[in-house]
């Protein structure tokens, strides 16, 4: 179980680390739409394949939400979140080994699994890190992880893509995920 905040106090540093984990996983959602034209050109992806690359993370996340929820209580939220971040980072690095449609889909499956683990387990960490008086505020902050992280990826991609291509964007995402795991 994650360490609870002392009675009546909120552990703001821990809460910030949890929010950073949410932002980091949401980068995986926002990086693909901006990079799809480059992925299609470099890897020769058809529109159907590009659709699979775009939707695989979401399909994976939806498919395993209940299963992940059952394991959070058994394994522990902190372990699950750190593991989910590491799985996401591995997914971001995987297609760099040998770029192609097959590895890109495998990577998106890993990213989807890690995404779901983090999204399901983080609210338990938010609850453990906050005093009851701050909990609604903290959960409200948590609820913004998806739009904030995806928007951050979409806003940063136009600067990263010319510098390092889609590979640079994937490396930056992996770095953010690893830093979030380290912060936790």
mmCIF file with all atom_site columns, C-alpha atoms in Angstrom:
data_model
loop_
_atom_site.group_PDB
_atom_site.id
_atom_site.type_symbol
_atom_site.label_atom_id
_atom_site.label_alt_id
_atom_site.label_comp_id
_atom_site.label_asym_id
_atom_site.label_entity_id
_atom_site.label_seq_id
_atom_site.pdbx_PDB_ins_code
_atom_site.Cartn_x
_atom_site.Cartn_y
_atom_site.Cartn_z
_atom_site.occupancy
_atom_site.B_iso_or_equiv
_atom_site.pdbx_formal_charge
_atom_site.auth_seq_id
_atom_site.auth_comp_id
_atom_site.auth_asym_id
_atom_site.auth_atom_id
_atom_site.pdbx_PDB_model_num
ATOM 1   C CA . UNK A 1 1   ? 0.000   0.000  0.000   1.00 0.00 ? 1   UNK A CA 1
ATOM 2   C CA . UNK A 1 2   ? 1.251   3.510  -0.694  1.00 0.00 ? 2   UNK A CA 1
ATOM 3   C CA . UNK A 1 3   ? 2.383   5.498  2.321   1.00 0.00 ? 3   UNK A CA 1
ATOM 4   C CA . UNK A 1 4   ? -0.506  7.588  3.572   1.00 0.00 ? 4   UNK A CA 1
ATOM 5   C CA . UNK A 1 5   ? -0.164  11.265 4.330   1.00 0.00 ? 5   UNK A CA 1
ATOM 6   C CA . UNK A 1 6   ? 0.041   12.011 8.041   1.00 0.00 ? 6   UNK A CA 1
ATOM 7   C CA . UNK A 1 7   ? -3.407  12.691 9.472   1.00 0.00 ? 7   UNK A CA 1
ATOM 8   C CA . UNK A 1 8   ? -4.660  16.077 8.389   1.00 0.00 ? 8   UNK A CA 1
ATOM 9   C CA . UNK A 1 9   ? -1.794  16.914 6.007   1.00 0.00 ? 9   UNK A CA 1
ATOM 10  C CA . UNK A 1 10  ? -1.298  16.613 2.275   1.00 0.00 ? 10  UNK A CA 1
ATOM 11  C CA . UNK A 1 11  ? 2.003   15.392 0.871   1.00 0.00 ? 11  UNK A CA 1
ATOM 12  C CA . UNK A 1 12  ? 2.249   17.881 -2.001  1.00 0.00 ? 12  UNK A CA 1
ATOM 13  C CA . UNK A 1 13  ? 5.533   16.507 -3.363  1.00 0.00 ? 13  UNK A CA 1
ATOM 14  C CA . UNK A 1 14  ? 4.044   13.013 -3.648  1.00 0.00 ? 14  UNK A CA 1
ATOM 15  C CA . UNK A 1 15  ? 0.915   14.448 -5.240  1.00 0.00 ? 15  UNK A CA 1
ATOM 16  C CA . UNK A 1 16  ? 3.042   16.331 -7.784  1.00 0.00 ? 16  UNK A CA 1
ATOM 17  C CA . UNK A 1 17  ? 4.871   13.103 -8.671  1.00 0.00 ? 17  UNK A CA 1
ATOM 18  C CA . UNK A 1 18  ? 1.556   11.318 -9.212  1.00 0.00 ? 18  UNK A CA 1
ATOM 19  C CA . UNK A 1 19  ? 0.288   14.151 -11.415 1.00 0.00 ? 19  UNK A CA 1
ATOM 20  C CA . UNK A 1 20  ? 3.543   13.995 -13.409 1.00 0.00 ? 20  UNK A CA 1
ATOM 21  C CA . UNK A 1 21  ? 2.909   10.274 -13.984 1.00 0.00 ? 21  UNK A CA 1
ATOM 22  C CA . UNK A 1 22  ? -0.493  11.121 -15.443 1.00 0.00 ? 22  UNK A CA 1
ATOM 23  C CA . UNK A 1 23  ? 0.957   13.775 -17.721 1.00 0.00 ? 23  UNK A CA 1
ATOM 24  C CA . UNK A 1 24  ? 3.670   11.381 -18.871 1.00 0.00 ? 24  UNK A CA 1
ATOM 25  C CA . UNK A 1 25  ? 1.260   8.622  -19.885 1.00 0.00 ? 25  UNK A CA 1
ATOM 26  C CA . UNK A 1 26  ? -1.007  11.081 -21.661 1.00 0.00 ? 26  UNK A CA 1
ATOM 27  C CA . UNK A 1 27  ? 1.931   12.098 -23.861 1.00 0.00 ? 27  UNK A CA 1
ATOM 28  C CA . UNK A 1 28  ? 1.500   8.706  -25.552 1.00 0.00 ? 28  UNK A CA 1
ATOM 29  C CA . UNK A 1 29  ? -1.990  9.706  -26.635 1.00 0.00 ? 29  UNK A CA 1
ATOM 30  C CA . UNK A 1 30  ? -1.000  13.113 -27.983 1.00 0.00 ? 30  UNK A CA 1
ATOM 31  C CA . UNK A 1 31  ? 2.193   12.152 -29.794 1.00 0.00 ? 31  UNK A CA 1
ATOM 32  C CA . UNK A 1 32  ? 0.617   9.996  -32.486 1.00 0.00 ? 32  UNK A CA 1
ATOM 33  C CA . UNK A 1 33  ? -1.829  12.364 -34.248 1.00 0.00 ? 33  UNK A CA 1
ATOM 34  C CA . UNK A 1 34  ? 0.902   14.910 -34.926 1.00 0.00 ? 34  UNK A CA 1
ATOM 35  C CA . UNK A 1 35  ? 3.448   12.287 -36.001 1.00 0.00 ? 35  UNK A CA 1
ATOM 36  C CA . UNK A 1 36  ? 1.133   10.206 -38.233 1.00 0.00 ? 36  UNK A CA 1
ATOM 37  C CA . UNK A 1 37  ? 1.996   11.970 -41.507 1.00 0.00 ? 37  UNK A CA 1
ATOM 38  C CA . UNK A 1 38  ? 5.696   11.440 -40.833 1.00 0.00 ? 38  UNK A CA 1
ATOM 39  C CA . UNK A 1 39  ? 5.134   7.811  -39.767 1.00 0.00 ? 39  UNK A CA 1
ATOM 40  C CA . UNK A 1 40  ? 3.123   7.160  -42.927 1.00 0.00 ? 40  UNK A CA 1
ATOM 41  C CA . UNK A 1 41  ? 5.803   8.664  -45.145 1.00 0.00 ? 41  UNK A CA 1
ATOM 42  C CA . UNK A 1 42  ? 8.799   6.994  -43.485 1.00 0.00 ? 42  UNK A CA 1
ATOM 43  C CA . UNK A 1 43  ? 7.274   3.578  -42.834 1.00 0.00 ? 43  UNK A CA 1
ATOM 44  C CA . UNK A 1 44  ? 4.970   3.432  -45.867 1.00 0.00 ? 44  UNK A CA 1
ATOM 45  C CA . UNK A 1 45  ? 1.858   2.959  -43.718 1.00 0.00 ? 45  UNK A CA 1
ATOM 46  C CA . UNK A 1 46  ? -1.534  2.826  -45.384 1.00 0.00 ? 46  UNK A CA 1
ATOM 47  C CA . UNK A 1 47  ? -4.431  4.822  -43.972 1.00 0.00 ? 47  UNK A CA 1
ATOM 48  C CA . UNK A 1 48  ? -5.795  1.635  -42.390 1.00 0.00 ? 48  UNK A CA 1
ATOM 49  C CA . UNK A 1 49  ? -2.458  0.877  -40.739 1.00 0.00 ? 49  UNK A CA 1
ATOM 50  C CA . UNK A 1 50  ? -2.222  4.479  -39.524 1.00 0.00 ? 50  UNK A CA 1
ATOM 51  C CA . UNK A 1 51  ? -5.690  4.055  -38.020 1.00 0.00 ? 51  UNK A CA 1
ATOM 52  C CA . UNK A 1 52  ? -4.500  0.960  -36.166 1.00 0.00 ? 52  UNK A CA 1
ATOM 53  C CA . UNK A 1 53  ? -1.451  2.829  -34.850 1.00 0.00 ? 53  UNK A CA 1
ATOM 54  C CA . UNK A 1 54  ? -3.700  5.635  -33.670 1.00 0.00 ? 54  UNK A CA 1
ATOM 55  C CA . UNK A 1 55  ? -6.352  3.470  -32.004 1.00 0.00 ? 55  UNK A CA 1
ATOM 56  C CA . UNK A 1 56  ? -4.435  0.498  -30.588 1.00 0.00 ? 56  UNK A CA 1
ATOM 57  C CA . UNK A 1 57  ? -3.508  2.234  -27.318 1.00 0.00 ? 57  UNK A CA 1
ATOM 58  C CA . UNK A 1 58  ? -7.140  3.107  -26.640 1.00 0.00 ? 58  UNK A CA 1
ATOM 59  C CA . UNK A 1 59  ? -8.400  -0.346 -27.552 1.00 0.00 ? 59  UNK A CA 1
ATOM 60  C CA . UNK A 1 60  ? -5.857  -1.955 -25.240 1.00 0.00 ? 60  UNK A CA 1
ATOM 61  C CA . UNK A 1 61  ? -6.727  0.382  -22.403 1.00 0.00 ? 61  UNK A CA 1
ATOM 62  C CA . UNK A 1 62  ? -10.459 -0.253 -22.729 1.00 0.00 ? 62  UNK A CA 1
ATOM 63  C CA . UNK A 1 63  ? -10.006 -4.012 -22.943 1.00 0.00 ? 63  UNK A CA 1
ATOM 64  C CA . UNK A 1 64  ? -8.029  -4.400 -19.739 1.00 0.00 ? 64  UNK A CA 1
ATOM 65  C CA . UNK A 1 65  ? -9.417  -1.727 -17.388 1.00 0.00 ? 65  UNK A CA 1
ATOM 66  C CA . UNK A 1 66  ? -11.350 -4.106 -15.126 1.00 0.00 ? 66  UNK A CA 1
ATOM 67  C CA . UNK A 1 67  ? -8.500  -6.617 -14.964 1.00 0.00 ? 67  UNK A CA 1
ATOM 68  C CA . UNK A 1 68  ? -6.022  -3.911 -14.032 1.00 0.00 ? 68  UNK A CA 1
ATOM 69  C CA . UNK A 1 69  ? -8.388  -2.597 -11.367 1.00 0.00 ? 69  UNK A CA 1
ATOM 70  C CA . UNK A 1 70  ? -8.462  -6.026 -9.714  1.00 0.00 ? 70  UNK A CA 1
ATOM 71  C CA . UNK A 1 71  ? -4.668  -6.196 -9.579  1.00 0.00 ? 71  UNK A CA 1
ATOM 72  C CA . UNK A 1 72  ? -4.109  -2.721 -8.111  1.00 0.00 ? 72  UNK A CA 1
ATOM 73  C CA . UNK A 1 73  ? -5.427  -3.832 -4.731  1.00 0.00 ? 73  UNK A CA 1
ATOM 74  C CA . UNK A 1 74  ? -3.372  -7.016 -4.770  1.00 0.00 ? 74  UNK A CA 1
ATOM 75  C CA . UNK A 1 75  ? -0.032  -5.672 -5.989  1.00 0.00 ? 75  UNK A CA 1
ATOM 76  C CA . UNK A 1 76  ? -0.256  -2.133 -4.653  1.00 0.00 ? 76  UNK A CA 1
ATOM 77  C CA . UNK A 1 77  ? -0.893  1.153  -6.394  1.00 0.00 ? 77  UNK A CA 1
ATOM 78  C CA . UNK A 1 78  ? 2.666   2.469  -6.186  1.00 0.00 ? 78  UNK A CA 1
ATOM 79  C CA . UNK A 1 79  ? 4.191   -0.691 -7.648  1.00 0.00 ? 79  UNK A CA 1
ATOM 80  C CA . UNK A 1 80  ? 1.551   -0.785 -10.354 1.00 0.00 ? 80  UNK A CA 1
ATOM 81  C CA . UNK A 1 81  ? 2.107   2.852  -11.349 1.00 0.00 ? 81  UNK A CA 1
ATOM 82  C CA . UNK A 1 82  ? 5.885   2.515  -11.500 1.00 0.00 ? 82  UNK A CA 1
ATOM 83  C CA . UNK A 1 83  ? 5.505   -0.732 -13.465 1.00 0.00 ? 83  UNK A CA 1
ATOM 84  C CA . UNK A 1 84  ? 2.990   0.895  -15.815 1.00 0.00 ? 84  UNK A CA 1
ATOM 85  C CA . UNK A 1 85  ? 5.341   3.809  -16.469 1.00 0.00 ? 85  UNK A CA 1
ATOM 86  C CA . UNK A 1 86  ? 8.191   1.406  -17.224 1.00 0.00 ? 86  UNK A CA 1
ATOM 87  C CA . UNK A 1 87  ? 6.002   -0.659 -19.571 1.00 0.00 ? 87  UNK A CA 1
ATOM 88  C CA . UNK A 1 88  ? 4.961   2.561  -21.336 1.00 0.00 ? 88  UNK A CA 1
ATOM 89  C CA . UNK A 1 89  ? 8.602   3.630  -21.658 1.00 0.00 ? 89  UNK A CA 1
ATOM 90  C CA . UNK A 1 90  ? 9.508   0.225  -23.112 1.00 0.00 ? 90  UNK A CA 1
ATOM 91  C CA . UNK A 1 91  ? 6.657   0.641  -25.581 1.00 0.00 ? 91  UNK A CA 1
ATOM 92  C CA . UNK A 1 92  ? 7.963   4.050  -26.607 1.00 0.00 ? 92  UNK A CA 1
ATOM 93  C CA . UNK A 1 93  ? 11.448  2.644  -27.186 1.00 0.00 ? 93  UNK A CA 1
ATOM 94  C CA . UNK A 1 94  ? 10.436  -0.603 -28.926 1.00 0.00 ? 94  UNK A CA 1
ATOM 95  C CA . UNK A 1 95  ? 9.754   0.734  -32.447 1.00 0.00 ? 95  UNK A CA 1
ATOM 96  C CA . UNK A 1 96  ? 13.103  2.496  -32.469 1.00 0.00 ? 96  UNK A CA 1
ATOM 97  C CA . UNK A 1 97  ? 14.869  -0.882 -32.636 1.00 0.00 ? 97  UNK A CA 1
ATOM 98  C CA . UNK A 1 98  ? 13.525  -1.776 -36.075 1.00 0.00 ? 98  UNK A CA 1
ATOM 99  C CA . UNK A 1 99  ? 10.909  0.667  -37.354 1.00 0.00 ? 99  UNK A CA 1
ATOM 100 C CA . UNK A 1 100 ? 7.970   -1.020 -39.012 1.00 0.00 ? 100 UNK A CA 1
ATOM 101 C CA . UNK A 1 101 ? 4.248   -1.542 -38.691 1.00 0.00 ? 101 UNK A CA 1
ATOM 102 C CA . UNK A 1 102 ? 4.509   -4.748 -36.618 1.00 0.00 ? 102 UNK A CA 1
ATOM 103 C CA . UNK A 1 103 ? 6.754   -3.306 -33.935 1.00 0.00 ? 103 UNK A CA 1
ATOM 104 C CA . UNK A 1 104 ? 4.793   -0.063 -33.928 1.00 0.00 ? 104 UNK A CA 1
ATOM 105 C CA . UNK A 1 105 ? 1.588   -1.978 -33.154 1.00 0.00 ? 105 UNK A CA 1
ATOM 106 C CA . UNK A 1 106 ? 3.367   -4.065 -30.492 1.00 0.00 ? 106 UNK A CA 1
ATOM 107 C CA . UNK A 1 107 ? 4.664   -0.830 -28.994 1.00 0.00 ? 107 UNK A CA 1
ATOM 108 C CA . UNK A 1 108 ? 1.199   0.713  -28.930 1.00 0.00 ? 108 UNK A CA 1
ATOM 109 C CA . UNK A 1 109 ? -0.115  -2.415 -27.181 1.00 0.00 ? 109 UNK A CA 1
ATOM 110 C CA . UNK A 1 110 ? 2.548   -2.006 -24.485 1.00 0.00 ? 110 UNK A CA 1
ATOM 111 C CA . UNK A 1 111 ? 1.822   1.698  -24.216 1.00 0.00 ? 111 UNK A CA 1
ATOM 112 C CA . UNK A 1 112 ? -1.889  0.922  -23.874 1.00 0.00 ? 112 UNK A CA 1
ATOM 113 C CA . UNK A 1 113 ? -1.273  -1.583 -21.101 1.00 0.00 ? 113 UNK A CA 1
ATOM 114 C CA . UNK A 1 114 ? 1.004   0.814  -19.231 1.00 0.00 ? 114 UNK A CA 1
ATOM 115 C CA . UNK A 1 115 ? -1.434  3.655  -19.790 1.00 0.00 ? 115 UNK A CA 1
ATOM 116 C CA . UNK A 1 116 ? -4.317  1.715  -18.286 1.00 0.00 ? 116 UNK A CA 1
ATOM 117 C CA . UNK A 1 117 ? -2.278  0.583  -15.292 1.00 0.00 ? 117 UNK A CA 1
ATOM 118 C CA . UNK A 1 118 ? -1.243  4.149  -14.471 1.00 0.00 ? 118 UNK A CA 1
ATOM 119 C CA . UNK A 1 119 ? -4.683  5.647  -15.122 1.00 0.00 ? 119 UNK A CA 1
ATOM 120 C CA . UNK A 1 120 ? -6.411  3.103  -12.894 1.00 0.00 ? 120 UNK A CA 1
ATOM 121 C CA . UNK A 1 121 ? -3.851  3.011  -10.057 1.00 0.00 ? 121 UNK A CA 1
ATOM 122 C CA . UNK A 1 122 ? -2.984  6.717  -9.682  1.00 0.00 ? 122 UNK A CA 1
ATOM 123 C CA . UNK A 1 123 ? -6.233  7.798  -7.999  1.00 0.00 ? 123 UNK A CA 1
ATOM 124 C CA . UNK A 1 124 ? -5.359  5.481  -5.089  1.00 0.00 ? 124 UNK A CA 1
ATOM 125 C CA . UNK A 1 125 ? -2.039  7.305  -4.767  1.00 0.00 ? 125 UNK A CA 1
ATOM 126 C CA . UNK A 1 126 ? -3.790  10.684 -4.936  1.00 0.00 ? 126 UNK A CA 1
ATOM 127 C CA . UNK A 1 127 ? -6.109  9.588  -2.142  1.00 0.00 ? 127 UNK A CA 1
ATOM 128 C CA . UNK A 1 128 ? -3.240  8.268  -0.009  1.00 0.00 ? 128 UNK A CA 1
ATOM 129 C CA . UNK A 1 129 ? -1.195  11.466 -0.424  1.00 0.00 ? 129 UNK A CA 1
ATOM 130 C CA . UNK A 1 130 ? -3.955  13.918 0.470   1.00 0.00 ? 130 UNK A CA 1
ATOM 131 C CA . UNK A 1 131 ? -5.713  15.013 3.600   1.00 0.00 ? 131 UNK A CA 1
ATOM 132 C CA . UNK A 1 132 ? -9.480  14.733 3.420   1.00 0.00 ? 132 UNK A CA 1
ATOM 133 C CA . UNK A 1 133 ? -9.812  18.528 3.172   1.00 0.00 ? 133 UNK A CA 1
ATOM 134 C CA . UNK A 1 134 ? -7.624  18.590 0.011   1.00 0.00 ? 134 UNK A CA 1
ATOM 135 C CA . UNK A 1 135 ? -8.806  15.363 -1.602  1.00 0.00 ? 135 UNK A CA 1
ATOM 136 C CA . UNK A 1 136 ? -11.486 16.788 -3.903  1.00 0.00 ? 136 UNK A CA 1
ATOM 137 C CA . UNK A 1 137 ? -9.087  19.448 -5.137  1.00 0.00 ? 137 UNK A CA 1
ATOM 138 C CA . UNK A 1 138 ? -6.355  16.845 -5.712  1.00 0.00 ? 138 UNK A CA 1
ATOM 139 C CA . UNK A 1 139 ? -8.694  14.491 -7.578  1.00 0.00 ? 139 UNK A CA 1
ATOM 140 C CA . UNK A 1 140 ? -9.846  17.443 -9.658  1.00 0.00 ? 140 UNK A CA 1
ATOM 141 C CA . UNK A 1 141 ? -6.216  18.114 -10.569 1.00 0.00 ? 141 UNK A CA 1
ATOM 142 C CA . UNK A 1 142 ? -5.793  14.425 -11.398 1.00 0.00 ? 142 UNK A CA 1
ATOM 143 C CA . UNK A 1 143 ? -8.772  14.538 -13.752 1.00 0.00 ? 143 UNK A CA 1
ATOM 144 C CA . UNK A 1 144 ? -6.880  16.972 -15.990 1.00 0.00 ? 144 UNK A CA 1
ATOM 145 C CA . UNK A 1 145 ? -3.982  14.568 -16.708 1.00 0.00 ? 145 UNK A CA 1
ATOM 146 C CA . UNK A 1 146 ? -5.342  13.407 -20.066 1.00 0.00 ? 146 UNK A CA 1
ATOM 147 C CA . UNK A 1 147 ? -6.134  16.723 -21.747 1.00 0.00 ? 147 UNK A CA 1
ATOM 148 C CA . UNK A 1 148 ? -3.042  18.376 -20.270 1.00 0.00 ? 148 UNK A CA 1
ATOM 149 C CA . UNK A 1 149 ? -0.599  15.626 -21.259 1.00 0.00 ? 149 UNK A CA 1
ATOM 150 C CA . UNK A 1 150 ? -2.058  15.004 -24.715 1.00 0.00 ? 150 UNK A CA 1
ATOM 151 C CA . UNK A 1 151 ? -2.083  18.752 -25.392 1.00 0.00 ? 151 UNK A CA 1
ATOM 152 C CA . UNK A 1 152 ? 1.496   19.047 -24.202 1.00 0.00 ? 152 UNK A CA 1
ATOM 153 C CA . UNK A 1 153 ? 2.561   16.358 -26.677 1.00 0.00 ? 153 UNK A CA 1
ATOM 154 C CA . UNK A 1 154 ? 0.646   18.000 -29.510 1.00 0.00 ? 154 UNK A CA 1
ATOM 155 C CA . UNK A 1 155 ? 2.076   21.429 -28.672 1.00 0.00 ? 155 UNK A CA 1
ATOM 156 C CA . UNK A 1 156 ? 5.652   20.175 -28.335 1.00 0.00 ? 156 UNK A CA 1
ATOM 157 C CA . UNK A 1 157 ? 5.674   17.873 -31.348 1.00 0.00 ? 157 UNK A CA 1
ATOM 158 C CA . UNK A 1 158 ? 6.026   20.635 -33.971 1.00 0.00 ? 158 UNK A CA 1
ATOM 159 C CA . UNK A 1 159 ? 9.338   21.600 -32.336 1.00 0.00 ? 159 UNK A CA 1
ATOM 160 C CA . UNK A 1 160 ? 10.570  18.053 -31.724 1.00 0.00 ? 160 UNK A CA 1
ATOM 161 C CA . UNK A 1 161 ? 9.651   16.490 -35.070 1.00 0.00 ? 161 UNK A CA 1
ATOM 162 C CA . UNK A 1 162 ? 11.966  18.706 -37.183 1.00 0.00 ? 162 UNK A CA 1
ATOM 163 C CA . UNK A 1 163 ? 14.837  18.080 -34.752 1.00 0.00 ? 163 UNK A CA 1
ATOM 164 C CA . UNK A 1 164 ? 14.619  14.299 -34.373 1.00 0.00 ? 164 UNK A CA 1
ATOM 165 C CA . UNK A 1 165 ? 11.733  13.011 -36.448 1.00 0.00 ? 165 UNK A CA 1
ATOM 166 C CA . UNK A 1 166 ? 9.128   10.746 -34.933 1.00 0.00 ? 166 UNK A CA 1
ATOM 167 C CA . UNK A 1 167 ? 11.979  8.825  -33.254 1.00 0.00 ? 167 UNK A CA 1
ATOM 168 C CA . UNK A 1 168 ? 12.936  11.950 -31.294 1.00 0.00 ? 168 UNK A CA 1
ATOM 169 C CA . UNK A 1 169 ? 9.342   12.379 -30.169 1.00 0.00 ? 169 UNK A CA 1
ATOM 170 C CA . UNK A 1 170 ? 9.205   8.742  -29.038 1.00 0.00 ? 170 UNK A CA 1
ATOM 171 C CA . UNK A 1 171 ? 12.533  9.174  -27.173 1.00 0.00 ? 171 UNK A CA 1
ATOM 172 C CA . UNK A 1 172 ? 11.262  12.336 -25.461 1.00 0.00 ? 172 UNK A CA 1
ATOM 173 C CA . UNK A 1 173 ? 8.114   10.482 -24.388 1.00 0.00 ? 173 UNK A CA 1
ATOM 174 C CA . UNK A 1 174 ? 10.168  7.581  -23.012 1.00 0.00 ? 174 UNK A CA 1
ATOM 175 C CA . UNK A 1 175 ? 12.368  10.037 -21.100 1.00 0.00 ? 175 UNK A CA 1
ATOM 176 C CA . UNK A 1 176 ? 9.305   11.709 -19.550 1.00 0.00 ? 176 UNK A CA 1
ATOM 177 C CA . UNK A 1 177 ? 7.922   8.314  -18.517 1.00 0.00 ? 177 UNK A CA 1
ATOM 178 C CA . UNK A 1 178 ? 11.231  7.260  -16.956 1.00 0.00 ? 178 UNK A CA 1
ATOM 179 C CA . UNK A 1 179 ? 11.560  10.580 -15.100 1.00 0.00 ? 179 UNK A CA 1
ATOM 180 C CA . UNK A 1 180 ? 8.007   10.183 -13.755 1.00 0.00 ? 180 UNK A CA 1
ATOM 181 C CA . UNK A 1 181 ? 8.837   6.654  -12.550 1.00 0.00 ? 181 UNK A CA 1
ATOM 182 C CA . UNK A 1 182 ? 11.970  7.960  -10.873 1.00 0.00 ? 182 UNK A CA 1
ATOM 183 C CA . UNK A 1 183 ? 10.004  10.784 -9.204  1.00 0.00 ? 183 UNK A CA 1
ATOM 184 C CA . UNK A 1 184 ? 7.587   8.267  -7.713  1.00 0.00 ? 184 UNK A CA 1
#
